[in-house]
Amino acid sequence: MQGQSLQAHTHLNRLILARLPLALPPHSNNPNTYAVGLLHFAPVYITFESVWLALLSDAAPGNRTDRTEVTKVDERIHMILKRLYIPELLRSERLCQDLMWLLHLPPDQPQKGITNRGWPRVSDFTAYIEASANAKPHVLVAYAWVMYMALFNGGRWMRSELSAAGDAFWSPPSHTLVDQRGKSGVDAGLRFFHFDGSYDGEEIKHDFKSRLTEIEVLCTPEERQDIVREAEAIFMHCTLLVEELDDIVAAQKSTKLTSLPQLLLKHLLPMGMVELFQDIRR
């Protein structure tokens, strides 16, 4: 990671570390604030994973959701994206499951993907991802590098802090839903941070890093610079998401819009996020 990217990463990391306690006791007695944060970052994973899968399948724009416009890639770039693809890394379905549980939506809730509407900086970032990946598909390497490695590093600390809030925090009396696997409480609300297997994702992490090393030699110097610049853009956009979250949380506190039903009506229905991700499960 080059100097400017490292500086941006450090700044973003500090912003997130400073704000996570606000979503936990004693500042919060339920996961509502965490849910708002997850709603901001979920579309980032969902968008870049959707575009990536579309590129791998050489899908025409009309064969994907309205938001996902992709172009065919040459054989070398296709090989790079295919080599880096590890199904166990994908987070979209896990994010969907977490949000369905956190928002008290029934297990059979229709899921059709997200739309262009919603919070401005979320919408701006997802549109930017699609445009950037359409113009230079190899920059998807940057999204995999930044967003997945974040889970293996700071994400594990975040999971530990969130889990420590306990079942009473994650399963308030009003929450009667149990997910399709029979989970509730902490296990049902933090799938995003968990990986299948016996080693908590360590073997997946090592495999991913090994593949990153392999594909580096397949990229041209210009493409490697594109990837680094895209990583810097990711950090910048994520910082803007955090700033937007600050405004949203402050507004909720001032207007007392803290219940999940109110959150759903105010933000999710206009976003189309009540209909989450049916295409992902196909």
Short mmCIF file of C-alpha atoms in Angstrom, two decimals:
data_model
loop_
_atom_site.label_atom_id
_atom_site.label_comp_id
_atom_site.label_asym_id
_atom_site.label_seq_id
_atom_site.Cartn_x
_atom_site.Cartn_y
_atom_site.Cartn_z
CA MET A 1 0.00 0.00 0.00
CA GLN A 2 1.56 3.26 -1.11
CA GLY A 3 2.02 6.31 1.12
CA GLN A 4 -1.07 8.27 0.13
CA SER A 5 -3.29 5.18 0.30
CA LEU A 6 -1.87 4.27 3.69
CA GLN A 7 -2.56 7.77 5.02
CA ALA A 8 -6.15 7.67 3.76
CA HIS A 9 -6.62 4.19 5.23
CA THR A 10 -5.28 5.30 8.61
CA HIS A 11 -7.60 8.32 8.66
CA LEU A 12 -10.65 6.22 7.79
CA ASN A 13 -9.71 3.59 10.35
CA ARG A 14 -9.51 6.23 13.08
CA LEU A 15 -12.92 7.62 12.13
CA ILE A 16 -14.53 4.20 12.38
CA LEU A 17 -12.78 3.25 15.62
CA ALA A 18 -13.93 6.50 17.21
CA ARG A 19 -17.57 5.93 16.24
CA LEU A 20 -18.12 2.23 16.90
CA PRO A 21 -18.56 2.76 20.67
CA LEU A 22 -21.51 5.03 19.90
CA ALA A 23 -23.39 2.00 18.54
CA LEU A 24 -22.79 0.01 21.74
CA PRO A 25 -23.78 0.23 25.42
CA PRO A 26 -23.93 2.54 27.27
CA HIS A 27 -24.54 4.87 24.30
CA SER A 28 -27.01 2.48 22.62
CA ASN A 29 -29.18 -0.22 24.15
CA ASN A 30 -30.14 -1.88 20.85
CA PRO A 31 -28.53 -2.45 17.42
CA ASN A 32 -30.42 0.34 15.63
CA THR A 33 -27.39 2.60 15.23
CA TYR A 34 -25.30 -0.32 13.99
CA ALA A 35 -28.05 -1.15 11.48
CA VAL A 36 -27.88 2.39 10.07
CA GLY A 37 -24.13 2.03 9.61
CA LEU A 38 -24.50 -1.36 7.95
CA LEU A 39 -27.11 0.07 5.59
CA HIS A 40 -24.53 2.60 4.45
CA PHE A 41 -21.74 0.18 3.70
CA ALA A 42 -23.74 -2.83 2.49
CA PRO A 43 -24.42 -1.30 -0.96
CA VAL A 44 -20.66 -0.93 -1.50
CA TYR A 45 -20.06 -4.66 -1.18
CA ILE A 46 -23.25 -5.55 -3.02
CA THR A 47 -22.49 -3.26 -5.96
CA PHE A 48 -18.88 -4.25 -6.59
CA GLU A 49 -19.65 -7.96 -6.12
CA SER A 50 -22.60 -7.72 -8.52
CA VAL A 51 -20.49 -5.97 -11.16
CA TRP A 52 -17.67 -8.46 -10.66
CA LEU A 53 -19.98 -11.46 -11.11
CA ALA A 54 -21.55 -9.85 -14.17
CA LEU A 55 -18.12 -9.33 -15.73
CA LEU A 56 -17.10 -12.90 -15.04
CA SER A 57 -20.22 -14.16 -16.75
CA ASP A 58 -19.79 -11.68 -19.62
CA ALA A 59 -23.34 -10.58 -18.95
CA ALA A 60 -24.87 -7.95 -21.18
CA PRO A 61 -26.20 -4.86 -19.35
CA GLY A 62 -29.80 -5.87 -19.93
CA ASN A 63 -29.31 -9.21 -18.21
CA ARG A 64 -28.49 -7.68 -14.83
CA THR A 65 -30.32 -5.27 -12.53
CA ASP A 66 -31.05 -1.78 -13.75
CA ARG A 67 -28.21 -0.43 -11.63
CA THR A 68 -25.53 -2.76 -12.95
CA GLU A 69 -24.10 -1.83 -16.33
CA VAL A 70 -21.02 -3.74 -17.37
CA THR A 71 -18.90 -4.21 -20.43
CA LYS A 72 -17.16 -7.31 -21.75
CA VAL A 73 -13.53 -7.60 -20.80
CA ASP A 74 -10.55 -8.91 -22.68
CA GLU A 75 -9.24 -12.38 -21.95
CA ARG A 76 -6.33 -11.28 -19.75
CA ILE A 77 -8.43 -9.06 -17.48
CA HIS A 78 -11.10 -11.74 -17.33
CA MET A 79 -8.44 -14.21 -16.18
CA ILE A 80 -7.28 -11.78 -13.47
CA LEU A 81 -10.80 -11.27 -12.13
CA LYS A 82 -11.57 -14.98 -12.28
CA ARG A 83 -8.36 -15.91 -10.46
CA LEU A 84 -9.09 -13.49 -7.62
CA TYR A 85 -12.68 -14.67 -7.27
CA ILE A 86 -13.21 -16.76 -4.12
CA PRO A 87 -16.90 -17.55 -3.46
CA GLU A 88 -16.34 -17.82 0.30
CA LEU A 89 -15.29 -14.16 0.38
CA LEU A 90 -18.55 -12.80 -0.99
CA ARG A 91 -20.47 -10.75 1.56
CA SER A 92 -23.66 -9.76 -0.27
CA GLU A 93 -25.89 -12.58 0.90
CA ARG A 94 -24.59 -12.34 4.46
CA LEU A 95 -25.27 -8.61 4.49
CA CYS A 96 -28.76 -9.32 3.21
CA GLN A 97 -29.35 -11.82 6.01
CA ASP A 98 -28.05 -9.46 8.68
CA LEU A 99 -30.20 -6.59 7.46
CA MET A 100 -33.29 -8.76 7.19
CA TRP A 101 -32.80 -9.78 10.82
CA LEU A 102 -31.83 -6.36 12.16
CA LEU A 103 -34.81 -4.72 10.46
CA HIS A 104 -37.26 -7.38 11.66
CA LEU A 105 -38.23 -8.36 8.13
CA PRO A 106 -39.80 -11.80 7.57
CA PRO A 107 -37.56 -14.54 6.10
CA ASP A 108 -39.65 -14.70 2.91
CA GLN A 109 -39.33 -10.94 2.22
CA PRO A 110 -39.02 -10.42 -1.56
CA GLN A 111 -35.48 -9.56 -2.59
CA LYS A 112 -34.80 -7.79 -5.88
CA GLY A 113 -31.76 -5.61 -5.36
CA ILE A 114 -31.24 -1.94 -4.60
CA THR A 115 -32.08 1.08 -6.70
CA ASN A 116 -30.36 4.36 -7.48
CA ARG A 117 -32.25 6.16 -4.73
CA GLY A 118 -31.27 6.58 -1.11
CA TRP A 119 -28.75 8.55 0.87
CA PRO A 120 -26.83 10.85 -1.51
CA ARG A 121 -23.30 9.70 -0.77
CA VAL A 122 -24.28 6.04 -0.86
CA SER A 123 -25.91 6.60 -4.24
CA ASP A 124 -22.91 8.57 -5.48
CA PHE A 125 -20.47 5.86 -4.42
CA THR A 126 -22.40 2.96 -5.95
CA ALA A 127 -22.80 4.89 -9.21
CA TYR A 128 -19.06 5.63 -9.15
CA ILE A 129 -18.24 1.93 -8.64
CA GLU A 130 -20.28 0.91 -11.65
CA ALA A 131 -18.88 3.62 -13.89
CA SER A 132 -15.29 2.99 -12.83
CA ALA A 133 -15.51 -0.79 -13.21
CA ASN A 134 -17.21 -0.42 -16.57
CA ALA A 135 -14.41 1.82 -17.85
CA LYS A 136 -11.54 -0.15 -16.27
CA PRO A 137 -12.63 -3.58 -15.02
CA HIS A 138 -9.24 -4.30 -13.46
CA VAL A 139 -9.93 -1.70 -10.74
CA LEU A 140 -12.25 -4.25 -9.11
CA VAL A 141 -9.01 -5.67 -7.70
CA ALA A 142 -8.84 -2.54 -5.54
CA TYR A 143 -12.32 -3.17 -4.12
CA ALA A 144 -11.46 -6.76 -3.26
CA TRP A 145 -8.16 -5.68 -1.73
CA VAL A 146 -9.60 -2.85 0.39
CA MET A 147 -13.00 -4.22 1.38
CA TYR A 148 -12.07 -7.86 2.09
CA MET A 149 -8.80 -7.15 3.86
CA ALA A 150 -10.71 -4.69 6.06
CA LEU A 151 -12.79 -7.62 7.28
CA PHE A 152 -9.75 -9.71 8.10
CA ASN A 153 -8.04 -6.89 9.97
CA GLY A 154 -10.16 -4.27 11.75
CA GLY A 155 -13.32 -6.22 11.03
CA ARG A 156 -12.36 -8.91 13.51
CA TRP A 157 -11.88 -6.32 16.24
CA MET A 158 -15.25 -4.79 15.37
CA ARG A 159 -16.91 -8.21 15.53
CA SER A 160 -15.41 -8.81 18.97
CA GLU A 161 -16.64 -5.45 20.25
CA LEU A 162 -20.11 -5.94 18.80
CA SER A 163 -20.38 -9.50 20.11
CA ALA A 164 -19.39 -8.34 23.59
CA ALA A 165 -22.64 -6.35 23.78
CA GLY A 166 -24.37 -9.67 24.47
CA ASP A 167 -27.61 -11.38 23.52
CA ALA A 168 -29.75 -8.92 25.46
CA PHE A 169 -28.48 -6.13 23.20
CA TRP A 170 -28.92 -8.13 19.99
CA SER A 171 -32.24 -9.72 20.93
CA PRO A 172 -34.49 -7.05 22.45
CA PRO A 173 -37.90 -8.31 23.69
CA SER A 174 -39.66 -6.98 20.57
CA HIS A 175 -37.55 -9.15 18.29
CA THR A 176 -39.37 -12.43 17.75
CA LEU A 177 -37.80 -13.49 14.45
CA VAL A 178 -35.39 -16.35 14.16
CA ASP A 179 -33.46 -16.76 10.93
CA GLN A 180 -33.80 -19.72 8.58
CA ARG A 181 -30.86 -21.48 10.21
CA GLY A 182 -32.44 -21.19 13.65
CA LYS A 183 -30.03 -18.52 14.85
CA SER A 184 -30.90 -15.52 16.93
CA GLY A 185 -29.09 -12.84 18.91
CA VAL A 186 -25.44 -12.18 18.17
CA ASP A 187 -25.08 -15.06 15.72
CA ALA A 188 -28.00 -13.83 13.63
CA GLY A 189 -26.87 -10.19 13.46
CA LEU A 190 -23.17 -10.51 12.64
CA ARG A 191 -22.93 -12.98 9.76
CA PHE A 192 -21.17 -10.29 7.74
CA PHE A 193 -18.07 -10.66 9.92
CA HIS A 194 -17.98 -14.46 9.92
CA PHE A 195 -16.52 -16.94 7.44
CA ASP A 196 -17.35 -20.60 6.92
CA GLY A 197 -14.76 -23.16 7.95
CA SER A 198 -12.80 -24.14 11.03
CA TYR A 199 -10.20 -21.36 10.99
CA ASP A 200 -12.31 -18.20 11.09
CA GLY A 201 -11.40 -17.37 7.51
CA GLU A 202 -7.61 -17.53 7.98
CA GLU A 203 -7.20 -20.06 5.19
CA ILE A 204 -9.36 -17.88 2.93
CA LYS A 205 -7.27 -14.82 3.81
CA HIS A 206 -4.02 -16.59 2.96
CA ASP A 207 -5.46 -17.90 -0.29
CA PHE A 208 -6.67 -14.43 -1.23
CA LYS A 209 -3.31 -12.79 -0.50
CA SER A 210 -1.53 -15.49 -2.49
CA ARG A 211 -3.79 -14.87 -5.47
CA LEU A 212 -3.21 -11.11 -5.19
CA THR A 213 0.51 -11.78 -5.54
CA GLU A 214 -0.10 -14.03 -8.55
CA ILE A 215 -2.22 -11.54 -10.47
CA GLU A 216 0.12 -8.61 -9.84
CA VAL A 217 2.48 -9.86 -12.54
CA LEU A 218 -0.43 -10.11 -14.96
CA CYS A 219 -1.23 -6.41 -14.63
CA THR A 220 0.57 -3.77 -16.63
CA PRO A 221 2.31 -0.91 -14.76
CA GLU A 222 -0.52 1.41 -15.80
CA GLU A 223 -3.13 -1.02 -14.51
CA ARG A 224 -1.32 -1.32 -11.19
CA GLN A 225 -1.39 2.46 -10.87
CA ASP A 226 -5.10 2.45 -11.70
CA ILE A 227 -5.67 -0.04 -8.90
CA VAL A 228 -3.74 2.07 -6.38
CA ARG A 229 -5.61 5.22 -7.42
CA GLU A 230 -8.91 3.36 -7.12
CA ALA A 231 -7.99 2.28 -3.59
CA GLU A 232 -7.43 5.93 -2.71
CA ALA A 233 -10.84 6.76 -4.16
CA ILE A 234 -12.43 3.98 -2.10
CA PHE A 235 -10.99 5.39 1.11
CA MET A 236 -12.20 8.85 0.16
CA HIS A 237 -15.74 7.68 -0.59
CA CYS A 238 -15.86 5.58 2.59
CA THR A 239 -14.81 8.64 4.58
CA LEU A 240 -17.70 10.55 3.01
CA LEU A 241 -20.04 7.73 4.03
CA VAL A 242 -18.89 8.04 7.64
CA GLU A 243 -19.46 11.80 7.53
CA GLU A 244 -22.95 11.27 6.15
CA LEU A 245 -23.62 8.75 8.91
CA ASP A 246 -22.65 11.37 11.47
CA ASP A 247 -25.32 13.68 10.08
CA ILE A 248 -27.96 10.94 10.00
CA VAL A 249 -27.33 9.77 13.56
CA ALA A 250 -27.35 13.36 14.82
CA ALA A 251 -30.65 13.99 13.03
CA GLN A 252 -32.19 10.84 14.47
CA LYS A 253 -31.23 11.87 17.97
CA SER A 254 -32.66 15.35 17.54
CA THR A 255 -35.94 14.08 16.08
CA LYS A 256 -36.08 10.87 18.15
CA LEU A 257 -36.46 8.73 15.03
CA THR A 258 -34.78 5.74 16.62
CA SER A 259 -37.21 2.86 16.11
CA LEU A 260 -36.54 0.43 13.31
CA PRO A 261 -40.07 0.75 11.85
CA GLN A 262 -39.53 4.50 11.56
CA LEU A 263 -36.10 3.96 10.04
CA LEU A 264 -37.62 1.56 7.53
CA LEU A 265 -40.34 3.97 6.47
CA LYS A 266 -38.04 7.01 6.33
CA HIS A 267 -35.11 5.57 4.41
CA LEU A 268 -35.46 1.98 3.22
CA LEU A 269 -38.70 2.21 1.30
CA PRO A 270 -37.43 5.11 -0.86
CA MET A 271 -34.17 3.23 -1.44
CA GLY A 272 -35.90 0.07 -2.60
CA MET A 273 -33.91 -1.83 0.02
CA VAL A 274 -36.97 -3.58 1.38
CA GLU A 275 -36.62 -5.73 -1.75
CA LEU A 276 -33.11 -6.96 -1.11
CA PHE A 277 -31.01 -9.02 -3.46
CA GLN A 278 -33.14 -11.74 -5.02
CA ASP A 279 -30.77 -11.76 -7.97
CA ILE A 280 -27.85 -12.56 -5.67
CA ARG A 281 -29.42 -15.85 -4.64
CA ARG A 282 -30.12 -17.02 -8.19
#
